[in-house]
XYZ file of C-alpha atoms in Angstrom:
744
model
C -8.891 29.390 35.741
C -5.120 29.570 34.968
C -4.491 31.518 31.482
C -2.684 28.076 30.011
C -5.644 26.277 30.721
C -8.183 28.529 28.538
C -5.469 28.571 25.943
C -5.582 24.988 25.755
C -9.245 24.923 25.976
C -9.452 27.520 22.750
C -6.746 25.437 20.962
C -8.923 22.197 21.485
C -11.932 23.688 20.535
C -10.308 25.265 17.411
C -9.117 21.873 16.209
C -12.231 20.178 16.678
C -14.072 22.756 15.131
C -11.835 22.848 12.118
C -11.804 19.003 11.801
C -15.534 18.894 11.597
C -15.716 21.456 9.140
C -13.034 19.412 6.909
C -15.052 16.340 7.542
C -18.171 17.642 6.198
C -16.967 19.558 3.254
C -13.963 17.843 1.872
C -14.561 13.970 0.775
C -11.878 11.560 1.277
C -10.390 9.789 -1.874
C -11.034 6.138 -1.817
C -8.546 4.023 -3.428
C -9.430 1.459 -6.020
C -9.257 -1.545 -3.518
C -12.248 0.297 -1.621
C -14.303 1.649 -4.558
C -13.273 -0.993 -7.185
C -11.646 -0.404 -10.472
C -8.295 -1.411 -12.355
C -4.939 0.292 -11.535
C -1.952 -0.361 -14.132
C 1.535 0.485 -13.656
C 3.725 1.197 -16.683
C 7.281 1.306 -17.187
C 8.815 2.873 -19.930
C 11.649 1.254 -21.838
C 13.848 3.560 -23.530
C 15.819 2.539 -26.743
C 19.431 2.517 -27.403
C 18.797 5.776 -29.623
C 17.216 7.551 -26.569
C 19.255 9.961 -25.050
C 19.409 9.907 -21.088
C 19.128 13.429 -20.490
C 15.867 13.086 -22.590
C 14.308 9.682 -20.554
C 12.361 12.150 -18.111
C 11.227 14.124 -20.742
C 10.043 11.184 -22.751
C 8.331 9.781 -19.981
C 6.609 13.289 -19.559
C 5.264 12.886 -23.212
C 4.023 9.341 -22.662
C 1.998 10.476 -19.923
C 0.184 12.914 -22.239
C -0.204 10.439 -24.652
C -1.591 8.133 -22.349
C -3.947 10.857 -20.827
C -5.422 11.096 -24.100
C -6.145 7.463 -24.923
C -7.610 7.002 -21.239
C -10.090 10.072 -21.985
C -11.244 7.981 -25.228
C -11.734 5.025 -23.065
C -14.696 7.086 -21.515
C -13.712 5.701 -17.865
C -15.255 8.288 -15.265
C -12.656 9.987 -13.146
C -9.862 8.467 -14.098
C -6.032 9.515 -12.846
C -2.590 9.312 -14.327
C 0.570 10.329 -12.534
C 4.145 9.881 -12.879
C 5.882 7.583 -10.279
C 9.793 8.045 -10.072
C 11.659 8.473 -13.368
C 10.217 5.982 -15.423
C 6.895 4.754 -14.005
C 3.698 5.675 -14.974
C 0.418 4.749 -12.508
C -3.182 4.629 -14.102
C -6.056 4.065 -12.094
C -9.492 3.574 -13.651
C -12.186 3.672 -11.180
C -15.055 1.012 -11.828
C -13.495 -0.531 -14.706
C -13.470 -4.574 -14.098
C -12.194 -5.916 -17.236
C -8.508 -4.611 -17.592
C -7.854 -6.264 -20.780
C -8.915 -3.508 -23.694
C -7.383 -0.996 -21.006
C -3.997 -2.749 -21.115
C -3.764 -3.240 -24.763
C -4.504 0.208 -25.340
C -2.174 1.321 -22.837
C 0.499 -0.811 -23.871
C 0.666 -0.080 -27.557
C 2.977 1.843 -28.969
C 0.649 2.764 -31.708
C 3.463 3.906 -34.299
C 1.335 4.362 -37.369
C 3.121 4.534 -40.579
C 2.204 4.590 -44.452
C 4.268 3.043 -47.039
C 4.956 2.511 -50.844
C 4.465 -1.212 -51.650
C 7.984 -2.013 -53.777
C 6.943 -5.464 -54.422
C 6.882 -9.260 -52.699
C 9.653 -10.546 -51.015
C 10.938 -14.204 -50.422
C 10.712 -14.533 -46.622
C 8.714 -11.807 -44.337
C 11.904 -12.592 -41.767
C 14.198 -11.349 -43.869
C 15.048 -7.463 -44.229
C 17.370 -6.657 -46.715
C 20.387 -4.020 -46.176
C 20.067 -0.632 -47.081
C 21.987 0.599 -50.361
C 23.619 3.836 -50.134
C 21.610 5.512 -52.714
C 18.177 4.364 -51.177
C 16.759 4.413 -47.826
C 15.975 1.315 -45.885
C 13.481 -1.535 -46.937
C 11.039 -3.386 -44.882
C 9.716 -6.689 -45.221
C 6.456 -7.455 -43.645
C 3.565 -9.933 -43.888
C 0.078 -8.701 -45.335
C -3.105 -9.467 -44.039
C -2.807 -12.293 -45.806
C 0.709 -13.604 -44.698
C 2.048 -12.706 -48.092
C 5.519 -11.085 -47.483
C 5.979 -7.619 -49.201
C 8.650 -5.259 -49.460
C 7.865 -1.681 -48.311
C 10.062 1.798 -48.860
C 10.542 3.567 -45.806
C 7.515 5.486 -44.254
C 6.351 8.305 -46.362
C 4.068 9.140 -43.879
C 3.388 9.097 -39.734
C 0.788 9.383 -37.289
C 2.004 12.827 -36.566
C 0.554 13.832 -40.539
C -2.753 12.453 -39.084
C -5.201 15.133 -38.063
C -8.122 12.710 -36.779
C -9.323 9.357 -37.250
C -12.897 8.058 -36.524
C -14.446 4.195 -36.554
C -17.079 4.064 -38.969
C -19.929 1.531 -39.990
C -20.763 1.308 -43.780
C -24.201 0.283 -43.682
C -25.068 0.784 -47.498
C -22.324 -1.060 -48.858
C -22.309 -3.939 -46.476
C -18.401 -3.673 -46.232
C -18.336 -3.598 -42.145
C -16.370 -1.405 -39.710
C -13.510 0.555 -40.928
C -11.330 3.800 -39.947
C -11.466 6.843 -41.686
C -8.382 9.047 -41.277
C -7.723 12.485 -42.287
C -4.479 14.122 -42.501
C -3.516 17.698 -42.086
C -1.168 20.077 -43.653
C 1.799 18.659 -45.512
C 0.309 15.223 -44.825
C -2.256 16.093 -47.624
C 0.377 16.584 -50.183
C 2.137 13.660 -48.924
C -0.662 11.390 -49.084
C -1.468 12.762 -52.790
C 2.224 12.073 -53.949
C 2.380 8.615 -51.974
C -0.849 7.307 -53.852
C 0.278 9.349 -57.132
C 3.040 6.811 -57.191
C 1.569 3.774 -56.526
C -1.034 4.403 -59.494
C 1.901 4.604 -61.984
C 1.803 0.796 -61.690
C -0.806 -1.639 -63.437
C -3.728 -3.113 -61.612
C -3.084 -6.147 -59.893
C 0.792 -5.173 -59.550
C 1.833 -5.529 -55.643
C 3.280 -2.042 -56.194
C 0.352 -0.380 -56.969
C -0.737 -1.121 -52.798
C -0.216 1.188 -50.314
C 0.693 -0.544 -47.003
C -0.582 0.936 -43.568
C 1.623 -0.429 -40.553
C 0.744 -0.204 -37.179
C 3.742 -1.197 -34.533
C 5.486 -3.083 -37.420
C 2.297 -5.008 -38.667
C 0.898 -4.468 -41.742
C -2.833 -3.714 -40.953
C -4.304 -2.601 -44.350
C -2.529 -2.653 -47.738
C -5.443 -1.800 -50.212
C -4.835 -1.186 -53.964
C -5.174 2.339 -55.549
C -8.236 2.375 -57.383
C -7.799 2.255 -61.395
C -9.861 5.654 -61.989
C -6.632 7.300 -59.952
C -4.321 8.613 -62.648
C -0.059 8.259 -62.080
C 1.171 10.915 -60.775
C -1.893 12.831 -59.474
C -2.933 10.720 -56.665
C -6.008 10.976 -54.039
C -6.617 14.698 -53.501
C -8.476 15.793 -50.222
C -6.301 14.184 -47.589
C -8.750 11.426 -46.857
C -8.112 7.665 -46.837
C -9.914 4.448 -45.319
C -8.264 1.799 -43.520
C -10.051 -1.637 -43.886
C -9.075 -5.103 -42.649
C -12.370 -7.236 -41.567
C -12.729 -5.085 -38.259
C -15.532 -5.678 -35.752
C -16.708 -2.521 -33.795
C -14.478 -2.662 -31.034
C -11.189 -3.510 -32.943
C -12.165 -0.442 -35.351
C -13.088 1.905 -32.264
C -9.454 0.996 -30.653
C -7.539 1.454 -33.917
C -9.185 5.200 -34.089
C -8.372 5.548 -30.316
C -5.072 4.806 -31.192
C -4.642 6.889 -33.912
C -5.956 10.105 -32.310
C -4.050 9.545 -29.210
C -0.891 9.538 -31.130
C 2.462 7.050 -31.025
C 4.345 6.550 -27.694
C 7.678 8.129 -27.932
C 9.204 5.029 -26.193
C 7.834 1.365 -25.416
C 6.034 0.982 -22.387
C 5.811 -2.426 -20.161
C 3.070 -3.204 -18.091
C 4.580 -4.084 -14.537
C 1.745 -4.353 -12.403
C -2.082 -4.803 -12.668
C -4.285 -4.742 -9.875
C -8.646 -5.161 -10.300
C -10.721 -5.077 -7.481
C -14.385 -5.669 -7.770
C -16.823 -3.182 -5.914
C -18.188 -5.667 -3.647
C -14.866 -6.392 -2.148
C -14.388 -2.627 -1.432
C -17.728 -2.071 -0.076
C -17.532 -5.466 2.080
C -13.932 -4.178 3.417
C -15.279 -0.636 4.099
C -18.341 -2.150 6.186
C -16.211 -4.360 7.937
C -13.749 -2.205 8.825
C -16.051 0.244 10.303
C -17.881 -2.251 12.249
C -14.696 -3.418 13.690
C -13.726 0.192 14.570
C -16.824 1.128 15.933
C -17.173 -1.999 18.388
C -13.430 -1.947 18.797
C -13.310 1.588 19.987
C -16.695 0.782 21.986
C -14.799 -2.014 23.867
C -11.559 -0.073 24.436
C -13.727 3.046 25.649
C -15.471 0.679 28.163
C -12.281 -0.646 29.464
C -10.347 2.499 29.699
C -13.782 4.108 31.640
C -13.575 1.020 33.841
C -10.146 1.595 34.630
C -9.909 4.994 34.889
C -13.417 6.148 35.739
C -14.226 10.068 35.157
C -10.725 10.321 33.548
C -11.190 7.279 31.165
C -14.565 8.909 30.240
C -12.822 12.019 28.781
C -10.339 9.904 27.477
C -13.148 8.200 25.431
C -14.273 11.579 24.381
C -10.779 12.645 23.215
C -10.677 9.347 21.398
C -13.703 10.261 19.237
C -12.084 13.727 18.561
C -8.957 11.767 17.520
C -10.944 9.574 14.982
C -12.381 13.167 13.626
C -8.866 14.904 13.470
C -7.665 11.855 11.723
C -10.157 11.533 8.728
C -10.179 15.411 8.464
C -6.234 15.396 8.220
C -6.587 12.678 5.511
C -9.258 14.543 3.637
C -7.346 17.981 3.755
C -4.297 16.400 2.640
C -5.843 14.892 -0.441
C -4.482 11.443 0.806
C -5.906 8.087 -0.767
C -7.437 5.911 1.861
C -6.591 2.365 0.864
C -7.547 -1.078 2.258
C -4.471 -1.441 4.246
C -4.606 2.526 5.174
C -8.178 1.803 6.470
C -6.837 -0.861 9.120
C -4.106 1.256 9.910
C -6.844 4.143 10.714
C -8.311 1.248 13.028
C -5.169 0.255 14.439
C -3.944 3.852 15.396
C -7.169 4.273 17.415
C -5.930 1.407 19.889
C -2.275 3.160 19.921
C -4.114 6.527 20.509
C -5.202 4.961 24.032
C -1.572 4.715 25.202
C -0.863 8.057 25.605
C -3.704 8.698 27.949
C -2.590 5.522 29.918
C 0.628 6.671 30.289
C -0.396 10.371 31.628
C -3.268 8.462 33.884
C -0.796 6.130 35.133
C 1.924 8.435 35.972
C -0.568 10.836 37.803
C -1.274 7.693 40.054
C 2.161 7.091 40.952
C 2.114 10.870 41.630
C -0.961 11.033 44.017
C -0.155 7.455 45.452
C 3.263 8.503 46.731
C 1.932 11.782 48.301
C 4.186 13.841 45.987
C 1.110 15.531 44.888
C -1.770 16.674 47.700
C -4.532 16.962 44.801
C -5.651 15.584 42.000
C -5.431 18.522 39.786
C -1.646 18.830 40.749
C -0.909 15.084 40.060
C -2.704 15.394 36.890
C -0.546 18.186 36.000
C 2.450 16.645 37.162
C 1.191 13.178 34.918
C 1.059 15.235 31.777
C 4.540 16.567 32.499
C 6.420 13.821 33.292
C 4.924 11.404 30.860
C 5.573 13.988 28.108
C 9.104 12.145 27.065
C 7.748 8.772 27.155
C 4.806 9.913 25.147
C 7.299 11.954 22.453
C 9.853 9.205 22.282
C 7.243 6.128 21.783
C 5.681 8.450 19.367
C 8.695 9.390 17.093
C 9.713 5.954 16.917
C 6.175 4.946 15.265
C 6.544 7.895 13.245
C 9.863 6.538 11.896
C 8.225 3.193 11.059
C 5.375 5.062 9.218
C 7.729 7.188 7.335
C 9.972 4.025 6.250
C 6.623 2.508 4.913
C 6.010 5.763 2.783
C 9.329 6.166 1.284
C 10.344 2.548 0.773
C 6.856 0.996 0.287
C 4.378 1.485 -2.734
C 0.875 0.851 -3.645
C -1.668 0.250 -1.000
C 1.024 -0.343 1.704
C 2.354 3.187 1.116
C -1.292 4.681 2.082
C -0.956 2.348 5.211
C 2.163 4.370 6.201
C 0.217 7.610 5.397
C -2.733 7.048 7.640
C -0.833 5.342 10.597
C 1.211 8.789 10.525
C -1.485 11.021 10.628
C -2.973 8.565 13.205
C 0.191 8.979 15.537
C 0.114 12.779 15.147
C -3.381 12.857 15.668
C -3.356 10.578 19.037
C -0.799 12.868 20.347
C -2.795 16.256 19.896
C -5.990 14.089 21.447
C -3.969 13.159 24.293
C -1.950 16.329 25.078
C -4.304 18.976 23.905
C -8.214 17.635 23.951
C -7.777 14.860 27.101
C -5.646 17.700 28.976
C -7.991 20.412 28.350
C -10.744 18.243 29.566
C -9.130 17.235 32.545
C -8.102 20.660 33.167
C -11.726 21.550 33.179
C -12.747 18.523 35.438
C -10.483 18.415 38.348
C -11.224 21.974 38.846
C -14.764 21.136 39.493
C -15.673 21.448 43.259
C -17.319 18.430 43.366
C -14.638 16.453 42.122
C -12.388 18.243 44.569
C -14.413 16.556 47.375
C -15.012 13.138 45.618
C -11.507 12.374 44.143
C -11.834 8.510 44.161
C -14.251 9.351 41.319
C -11.501 10.594 39.233
C -9.716 7.345 38.681
C -6.426 8.832 39.752
C -7.169 8.857 43.755
C -6.263 5.176 43.579
C -3.295 3.043 42.436
C -5.508 0.564 40.306
C -5.873 -3.480 40.564
C -2.498 -4.138 38.905
C -0.390 -1.591 40.593
C -2.009 -2.899 44.004
C -0.920 -6.711 43.432
C 2.555 -5.848 42.424
C 2.599 -3.273 45.500
C 1.993 -6.350 47.642
C 4.233 -9.124 46.119
C 7.024 -6.944 45.042
C 8.313 -9.389 42.757
C 12.139 -9.251 41.749
C 11.433 -10.294 37.891
C 14.845 -9.231 36.659
C 16.302 -11.722 39.700
C 17.759 -14.325 36.687
C 17.553 -12.370 33.654
C 19.453 -15.166 31.672
C 16.258 -17.447 32.219
C 14.445 -14.688 30.452
C 16.769 -14.752 27.748
C 16.962 -18.364 27.268
C 13.335 -18.558 27.052
C 13.713 -15.780 24.250
C 16.478 -17.905 22.728
C 14.225 -20.812 22.571
C 11.339 -19.010 20.842
C 13.940 -17.785 17.940
C 15.069 -21.454 17.432
C 11.001 -22.468 17.008
C 10.617 -19.386 14.573
C 13.955 -20.204 12.780
C 12.843 -23.750 12.225
C 9.577 -22.815 10.779
C 11.432 -20.629 8.575
C 13.479 -23.306 7.271
C 11.221 -26.427 7.544
C 8.217 -24.650 6.073
C 9.838 -22.240 3.979
C 8.337 -18.792 3.332
C 5.181 -18.360 1.205
C 5.473 -15.181 -0.760
C 2.919 -13.454 -2.006
C 3.032 -12.251 -5.657
C 4.112 -8.813 -4.834
C 7.390 -10.195 -3.976
C 7.787 -13.254 -6.213
C 5.706 -11.829 -9.403
C 2.781 -13.821 -11.163
C -0.746 -13.421 -10.802
C -3.613 -13.724 -8.432
C -7.136 -13.932 -9.199
C -9.635 -14.173 -6.115
C -13.165 -15.297 -6.889
C -16.236 -15.488 -4.469
C -18.819 -18.723 -5.436
C -22.381 -19.324 -4.516
C -21.833 -22.441 -3.107
C -18.460 -24.091 -1.497
C -16.014 -25.525 -4.198
C -13.648 -28.200 -4.238
C -9.777 -26.997 -4.730
C -8.676 -30.148 -6.011
C -11.524 -29.989 -8.904
C -10.372 -26.552 -9.901
C -6.622 -27.457 -9.863
C -7.399 -30.390 -12.047
C -9.336 -28.289 -14.582
C -6.487 -25.801 -14.686
C -4.052 -28.341 -15.227
C -5.925 -29.576 -18.443
C -6.514 -25.935 -19.432
C -2.666 -25.253 -19.580
C -1.860 -24.141 -16.002
C -0.314 -27.193 -14.002
C 1.508 -24.894 -11.730
C -1.828 -23.216 -10.776
C -1.699 -22.851 -6.699
C -5.307 -23.134 -5.808
C -6.499 -22.407 -2.328
C -9.807 -21.736 -0.753
C -10.424 -19.593 2.089
C -13.648 -18.800 4.167
C -16.829 -21.049 2.894
C -17.137 -19.654 -0.521
C -13.769 -17.839 -1.646
C -11.059 -19.070 -4.068
C -7.655 -17.654 -4.890
C -5.780 -19.058 -7.986
C -1.801 -18.103 -8.034
C -0.150 -18.643 -11.247
C 3.265 -17.393 -12.846
C 3.401 -14.737 -15.510
C 0.000 -14.691 -17.079
C -1.323 -12.478 -19.707
C -4.670 -11.219 -19.886
C -6.186 -13.562 -22.107
C -4.643 -16.404 -19.876
C -6.484 -14.521 -17.015
C -9.510 -14.865 -19.138
C -8.929 -18.764 -19.806
C -8.744 -19.168 -16.018
C -11.817 -17.227 -15.363
C -13.931 -19.253 -17.620
C -12.307 -22.453 -15.965
C -13.235 -21.575 -12.761
C -16.740 -20.384 -13.883
C -17.569 -23.874 -15.381
C -17.091 -25.365 -12.112
C -18.256 -22.785 -9.502
C -21.657 -21.435 -9.599
C -22.255 -17.690 -10.086
C -18.155 -17.156 -9.868
C -17.261 -13.587 -9.057
C -13.995 -12.391 -9.751
C -13.471 -9.729 -6.811
C -9.759 -9.448 -6.830
C -7.030 -9.758 -9.841
C -3.309 -9.000 -9.278
C -0.594 -8.792 -11.465
C 2.892 -8.159 -10.859
C 6.017 -8.404 -13.331
C 9.050 -10.171 -12.552
C 11.296 -6.992 -12.147
C 9.158 -5.090 -10.041
C 8.432 -8.260 -7.725
C 12.235 -8.629 -7.262
C 12.393 -4.854 -6.641
C 9.433 -5.159 -4.063
C 11.452 -7.959 -2.316
C 14.835 -5.798 -2.106
C 12.911 -2.988 -1.031
C 11.122 -5.122 1.846
C 14.604 -6.114 3.110
C 15.672 -2.725 2.812
C 12.904 -1.530 4.532
C 13.313 -3.816 7.080
C 17.068 -2.997 7.804
C 16.691 0.719 7.578
C 13.957 0.585 10.281
C 15.958 -1.502 12.644
C 19.150 1.166 11.882
C 16.787 4.126 12.423
C 15.437 2.780 15.629
C 19.100 1.909 16.732
C 20.213 5.583 15.847
C 17.316 7.257 17.459
C 17.270 5.092 20.617
C 21.235 5.507 20.912
C 20.836 9.210 20.935
C 17.830 9.380 23.390
C 19.318 6.720 25.567
C 22.549 5.023 26.318
C 23.898 3.032 23.430
C 23.556 -0.088 25.995
C 19.480 0.757 26.247
C 19.477 1.460 22.445
C 21.197 -1.957 21.540
C 19.127 -4.186 23.709
C 15.698 -2.655 22.085
C 16.882 -2.772 18.560
C 17.813 -6.553 19.542
C 14.377 -7.102 21.238
C 12.841 -5.885 17.779
C 14.856 -8.246 15.902
C 13.710 -11.125 18.023
C 10.125 -9.657 17.476
C 10.497 -9.951 13.555
C 11.999 -13.034 13.757
C 9.489 -14.695 15.699
C 6.460 -13.067 13.620
C 8.012 -14.406 10.282
C 8.374 -17.734 12.134
C 5.004 -17.994 13.044
C 3.655 -16.980 9.579
C 5.983 -19.543 8.053
C 4.455 -22.391 10.359
C 1.263 -21.268 9.751
C 1.662 -21.127 6.189
C 0.187 -17.382 5.640
C 1.460 -15.289 2.987
C 4.187 -12.719 2.896
C 2.504 -10.157 1.022
C 2.641 -6.356 0.970
C 0.157 -6.507 4.090
C 2.274 -8.470 5.975
C 4.915 -5.743 5.503
C 2.970 -2.875 6.782
C 1.748 -5.480 9.884
C 5.603 -5.843 10.320
C 6.899 -2.508 10.474
C 4.260 -1.555 12.675
C 4.940 -4.128 14.961
C 8.369 -2.763 14.859
C 7.090 0.883 15.995
C 4.617 -0.755 18.781
C 7.187 -2.970 20.107
C 9.763 -0.215 20.749
C 6.886 1.838 22.198
C 7.223 -0.493 25.177
C 10.759 -0.552 25.593
C 10.985 3.333 25.377
C 8.525 3.632 28.183
C 10.819 1.057 30.170
C 14.197 2.864 29.487
C 12.561 6.125 30.022
C 11.918 5.211 33.467
C 15.103 3.489 34.197
C 16.792 6.345 33.223
C 14.807 8.246 35.360
C 15.400 6.049 38.345
C 19.069 5.816 37.625
C 19.565 9.593 37.772
C 17.743 9.796 41.265
C 19.626 7.006 42.793
C 23.474 6.411 41.169
C 24.429 4.030 43.867
C 21.609 1.358 43.316
C 22.478 -1.680 41.540
C 21.252 -1.482 37.343
C 19.378 -4.626 37.684
C 17.211 -3.364 40.563
C 16.932 -0.248 38.908
C 15.552 -1.900 35.656
C 13.041 -4.378 37.785
C 11.617 -1.738 39.550
C 11.276 0.369 36.515
C 9.624 -2.938 35.161
C 7.271 -3.195 37.593
C 6.010 0.735 37.880
C 5.756 0.580 33.887
C 4.052 -2.601 34.296
C 0.250 -1.541 34.696
C 0.540 0.963 31.786
C 1.621 -2.070 29.546
C -0.949 -4.211 30.366
C -3.581 -1.428 29.908
C -2.299 -0.382 26.880
C -1.925 -3.595 25.531
C -5.777 -4.529 26.573
C -6.979 -1.362 24.996
C -5.069 -2.407 21.306
C -6.202 -5.869 22.087
C -9.893 -4.960 21.795
C -9.303 -3.178 18.249
C -7.035 -5.650 16.675
C -9.187 -8.822 17.893
C -12.482 -6.756 16.293
C -10.524 -6.301 13.269
C -9.591 -10.124 13.099
C -13.046 -11.363 13.559
C -14.795 -8.749 11.369
C -12.466 -7.576 9.094
C -13.115 -10.133 6.553
C -10.510 -12.347 4.727
C -9.036 -9.144 3.151
C -7.937 -8.232 6.560
C -7.824 -11.167 8.773
C -3.932 -11.792 8.135
C -3.240 -8.640 8.650
C -4.904 -8.136 12.174
C -3.565 -11.805 13.058
C -0.148 -10.392 12.096
C -0.368 -7.405 14.517
C -2.162 -9.462 17.240
C 0.844 -11.491 17.395
C 2.903 -8.775 17.340
C 1.594 -6.907 20.113
C 1.822 -10.293 22.528
C 5.646 -10.982 21.301
C 6.350 -7.160 21.443
C 4.807 -7.130 25.072
C 6.947 -9.721 26.196
C 10.179 -8.875 24.432
C 10.050 -5.427 26.080
C 9.747 -6.681 29.416
C 11.620 -10.173 29.344
C 14.150 -9.684 26.365
C 15.200 -6.177 25.828
C 15.333 -5.472 29.789
C 17.211 -8.636 30.721
C 19.605 -8.030 27.787
C 20.481 -4.696 29.062
C 21.439 -6.146 32.555
C 23.663 -8.543 31.032
C 25.143 -5.782 28.650
C 25.747 -3.809 31.708
C 27.192 -6.183 33.847
C 29.856 -6.809 30.746
C 30.799 -3.036 30.457
């Protein structure tokens, strides 16, 4: 056995063993859309007084304050991370009602203690400060009576701790005890001592406790307190007819401290654990069935080599999973779909090698199966590298330009591409080298699947069609398809999801089918006349509205529950208008950058003529896919963006394989017309295109049929993109390259 074969075998064994160890010892972190819970994205809003250089520091301090509040909520395994310069992402697993969390996290919690100067005429008017006295405030007390307040004597920074207490003996209900620290104890004594100098019943004998510019308590100082003496001990009580949850929330806010800058909730997602469990089960079932069908197909097509590729495919799944775990990546719902999709794409490298080995053996350029396989791996390497790099470009753009679950899809897709290359070039080759060296296979080469040309290649060899005889006809057909797609966009318009428009989307499952018109009417009566109500499947209902508060969302849920038996909220997404606009711009930038990056790479690897043709075919695929979704009335959301960029990567794979063969044939015969070279390259790579497309189609069909409503549109977009991309690489990119060549 050659030394290189032994080295590849050892590397393959080491990679599989390491992957198995990581899989058994390191769990993969599931995203909230798979395990259930709430994700809240907050954006800091620096005030005019905030220094630009201090904004980053203010965001860091905000993270620490929020971490204290989250810990006090008692959520298991929460995470809080900073995203960019002004965003904070909070994940709360298991939390299904985000109202309390959103209210607690979003409150600035500026706690101050003020001496009351007297009553005021209007609460809205704040007198201008006089040079000799600090600024006064005018705020309404608990009964709505306006009070004039002196500037704050104490702040939340003077508080050591706060706790919610229930007065069971006195019957006063819930209150919050506040203990001061350090100089705060003396400050509290001075504040109450000044108030005690006024007569009982005088408003000036009161002390106002203000939270976020709202008086929450303004008690009178007890008559037993002497003037100038004040209340010693550094402790007080905040009363205000609190219930238990309000008292605990106030204590939590006081203990957590004030946020250094205001924050605004720009995105909020809640996913029920049932939906996550169903998605995992459905995706796993789709992966098992799709992989089994794909394995049976490649075994039928390539016999023993196909069986070895199926083993390598299983190793690919193990390597991908282990890589996700080792990197600490979060597996999201689109990421899980990307993991399943990459299984189909992993077949492509094996098919490229096997088809190239068949060509070598059929042309008698290599006398044995072993030499044919070696040549197949060597000569297919450039096409494998180019096609996978273009997909990595799309995955990288998803990671850097997208956000949320779509970014997770980019991570898993990128890992899948790298794992597929290891699977095909290391594991499959190690297994193939060992198999073709066996004496039994040397005597019966037909069992390898390499010693015959295959059904597709046989038929093409007999007919030898000139597919590129009339390239303009193919371009005319593509132009007609573009017109139909553009008509769908113009006539039906694009149904952008809440991720791109802003708003709120709530999805329910019901025990029995429900009439969307009844729900629509009931929501209009409840004050939501513009709510868009849609049904999907038998017992699923989706309500989409404009910007909606958590209280409004609770009203929507109550209205739906009154109409539908056992309505269960499984998904709740809220996107702020600023974030929706940003995501729209980001999606457009991602698309343009993807096309530009593909053009630059292809122009560097091939002639500009071929690179331009491939990118034009990509634009063709994008337009048709968007147009089909417009005609079908399907939403254009983050998952669709992930599918679109994946289609770009997949489509350019086919074009790269064809153009790689054109480049090779043109170098071998420089006198032959370009159209003849292109036609020959197309015929030679067509078996690979058919077999790869079939392998991916099995996976995507399983995902579309078994993946559930949450993945159906995603899989449908990929199936359409697969069909359109396969067509365009052969009958749009290649004819366009021929026409451009004639004009140069």
